[in-house]
PDB file of C-alpha atoms in Angstrom:
ATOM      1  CA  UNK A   1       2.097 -22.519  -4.498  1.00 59.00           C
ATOM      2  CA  UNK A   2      -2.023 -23.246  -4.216  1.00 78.00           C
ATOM      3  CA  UNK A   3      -2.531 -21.081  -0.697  1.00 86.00           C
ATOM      4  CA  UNK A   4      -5.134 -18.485   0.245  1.00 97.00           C
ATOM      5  CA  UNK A   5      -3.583 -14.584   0.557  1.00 98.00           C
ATOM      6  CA  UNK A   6      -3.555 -12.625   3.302  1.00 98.00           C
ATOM      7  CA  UNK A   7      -3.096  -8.617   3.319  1.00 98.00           C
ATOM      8  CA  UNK A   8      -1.328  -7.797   6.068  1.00 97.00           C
ATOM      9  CA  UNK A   9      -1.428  -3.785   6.660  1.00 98.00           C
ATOM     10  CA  UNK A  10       1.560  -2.778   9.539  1.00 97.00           C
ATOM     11  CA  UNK A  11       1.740   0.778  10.803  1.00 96.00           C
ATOM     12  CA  UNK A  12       4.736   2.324  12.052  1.00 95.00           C
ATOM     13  CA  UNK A  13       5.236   2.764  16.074  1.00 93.00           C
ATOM     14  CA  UNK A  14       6.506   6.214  17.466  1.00 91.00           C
ATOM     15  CA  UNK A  15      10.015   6.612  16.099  1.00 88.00           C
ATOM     16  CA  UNK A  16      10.445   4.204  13.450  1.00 90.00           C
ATOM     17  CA  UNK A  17      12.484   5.682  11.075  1.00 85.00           C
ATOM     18  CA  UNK A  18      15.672   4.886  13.066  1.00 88.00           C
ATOM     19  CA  UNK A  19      14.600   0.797  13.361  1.00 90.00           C
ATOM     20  CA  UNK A  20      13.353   0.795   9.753  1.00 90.00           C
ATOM     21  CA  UNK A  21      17.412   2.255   8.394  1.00 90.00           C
ATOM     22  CA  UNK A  22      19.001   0.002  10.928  1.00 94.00           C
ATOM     23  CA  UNK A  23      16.752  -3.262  10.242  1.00 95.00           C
ATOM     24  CA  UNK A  24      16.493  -2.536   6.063  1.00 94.00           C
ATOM     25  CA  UNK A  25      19.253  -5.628   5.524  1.00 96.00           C
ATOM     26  CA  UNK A  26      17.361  -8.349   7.971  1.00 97.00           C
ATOM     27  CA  UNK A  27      13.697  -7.116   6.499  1.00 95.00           C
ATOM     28  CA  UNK A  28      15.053  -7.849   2.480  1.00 95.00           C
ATOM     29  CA  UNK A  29      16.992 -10.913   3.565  1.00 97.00           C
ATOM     30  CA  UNK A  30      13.536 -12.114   5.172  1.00 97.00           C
ATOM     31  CA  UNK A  31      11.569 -11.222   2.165  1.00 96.00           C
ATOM     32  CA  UNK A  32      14.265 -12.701  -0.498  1.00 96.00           C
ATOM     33  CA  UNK A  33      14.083 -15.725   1.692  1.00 97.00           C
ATOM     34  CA  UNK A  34      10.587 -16.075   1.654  1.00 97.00           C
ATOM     35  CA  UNK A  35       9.636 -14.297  -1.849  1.00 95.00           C
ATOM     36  CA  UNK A  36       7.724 -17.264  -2.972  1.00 94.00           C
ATOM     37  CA  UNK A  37       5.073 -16.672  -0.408  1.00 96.00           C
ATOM     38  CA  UNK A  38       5.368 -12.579  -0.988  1.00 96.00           C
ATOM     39  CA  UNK A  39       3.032 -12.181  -4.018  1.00 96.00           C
ATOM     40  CA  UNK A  40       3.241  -8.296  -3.119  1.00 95.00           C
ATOM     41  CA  UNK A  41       4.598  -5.580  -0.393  1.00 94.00           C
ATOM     42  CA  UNK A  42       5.744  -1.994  -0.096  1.00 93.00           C
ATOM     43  CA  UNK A  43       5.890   0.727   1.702  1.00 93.00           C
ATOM     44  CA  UNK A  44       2.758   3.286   2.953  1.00 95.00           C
ATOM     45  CA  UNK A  45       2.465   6.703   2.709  1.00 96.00           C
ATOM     46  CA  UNK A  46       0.104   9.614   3.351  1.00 95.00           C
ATOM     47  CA  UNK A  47      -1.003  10.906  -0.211  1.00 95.00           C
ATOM     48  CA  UNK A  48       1.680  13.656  -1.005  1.00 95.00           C
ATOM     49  CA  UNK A  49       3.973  13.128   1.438  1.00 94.00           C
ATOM     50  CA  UNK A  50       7.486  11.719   1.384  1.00 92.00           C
ATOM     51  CA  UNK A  51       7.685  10.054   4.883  1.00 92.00           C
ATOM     52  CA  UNK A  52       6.803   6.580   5.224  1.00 93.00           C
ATOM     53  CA  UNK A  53       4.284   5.548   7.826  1.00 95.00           C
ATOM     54  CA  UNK A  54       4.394   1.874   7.393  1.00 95.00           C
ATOM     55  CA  UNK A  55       4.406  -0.801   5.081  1.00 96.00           C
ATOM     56  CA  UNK A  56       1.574  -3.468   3.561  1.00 97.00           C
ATOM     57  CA  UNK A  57       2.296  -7.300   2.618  1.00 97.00           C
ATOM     58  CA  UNK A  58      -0.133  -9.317   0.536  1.00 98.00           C
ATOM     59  CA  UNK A  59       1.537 -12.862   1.127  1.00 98.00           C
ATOM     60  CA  UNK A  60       0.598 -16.278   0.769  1.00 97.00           C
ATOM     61  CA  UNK A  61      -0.247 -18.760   3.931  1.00 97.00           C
ATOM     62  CA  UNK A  62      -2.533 -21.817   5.041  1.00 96.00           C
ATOM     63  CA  UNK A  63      -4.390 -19.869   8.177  1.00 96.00           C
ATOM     64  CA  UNK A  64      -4.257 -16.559   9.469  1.00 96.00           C
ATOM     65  CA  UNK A  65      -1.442 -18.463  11.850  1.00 97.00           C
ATOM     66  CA  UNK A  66       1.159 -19.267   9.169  1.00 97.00           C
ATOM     67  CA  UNK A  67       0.627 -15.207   7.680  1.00 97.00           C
ATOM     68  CA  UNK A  68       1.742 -14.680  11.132  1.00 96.00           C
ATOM     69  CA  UNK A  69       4.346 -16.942  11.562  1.00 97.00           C
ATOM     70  CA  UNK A  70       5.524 -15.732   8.409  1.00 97.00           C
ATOM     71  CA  UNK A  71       5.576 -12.135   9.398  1.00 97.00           C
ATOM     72  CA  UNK A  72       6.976 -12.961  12.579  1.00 97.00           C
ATOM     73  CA  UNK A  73      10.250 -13.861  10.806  1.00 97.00           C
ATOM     74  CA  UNK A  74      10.556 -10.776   9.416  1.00 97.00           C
ATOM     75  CA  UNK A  75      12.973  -8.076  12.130  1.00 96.00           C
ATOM     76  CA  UNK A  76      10.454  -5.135  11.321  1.00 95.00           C
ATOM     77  CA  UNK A  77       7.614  -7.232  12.865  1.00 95.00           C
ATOM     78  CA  UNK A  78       9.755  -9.587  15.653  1.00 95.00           C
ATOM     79  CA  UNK A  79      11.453  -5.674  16.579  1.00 94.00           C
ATOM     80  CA  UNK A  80       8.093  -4.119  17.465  1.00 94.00           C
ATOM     81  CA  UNK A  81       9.473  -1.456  14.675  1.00 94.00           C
ATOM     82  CA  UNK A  82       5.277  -1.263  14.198  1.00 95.00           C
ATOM     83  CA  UNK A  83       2.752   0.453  16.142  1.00 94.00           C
ATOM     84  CA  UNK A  84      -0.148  -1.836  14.554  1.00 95.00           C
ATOM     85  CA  UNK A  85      -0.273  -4.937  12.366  1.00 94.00           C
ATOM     86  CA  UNK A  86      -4.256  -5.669  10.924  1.00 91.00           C
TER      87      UNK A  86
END
């Protein structure tokens, strides 16, 4: 798969942790689906601390509009579960 990457960095929205639990299945599903275009993603943190705060994707896409599309898929993103997407 000969595509550019894009790093997609998605911070959680005010009360996430209850989304995040209840969407875990549909996020992995989305993810196993599309793992060929997922070269790598996990979860943030502040240094030291246990809570997450969002999560960071580094997939592959033609434009900036198919990273999107892509993430759009995906029930954390299409669920507004995050505060920020850059």
């Amino acid at each position: 798969y000969d595509s550019p990457l894009f790093l997609i960095v998605c911070k959680d929205g005010p009360g996430a942790s209850g989304p995040r639990a209840a969407l875990l299945d549909g996020h992995l599903a989305h993810v196993e689906a599309n793992w060929r275009r997922y070269v790598l993603a996990g979860p943030l943190r502040n240094p030291g601390e246990t809570p997450l705060i969002g999560s960071y994707f580094l997939v592959r896409a033609k434009n900036a509009d198919d990273a999107l599309a892509l993430m759009m898929g995906d029930p954390y993103v299409s669920s507004g579960m995050y505060g920020s997407m850059a």
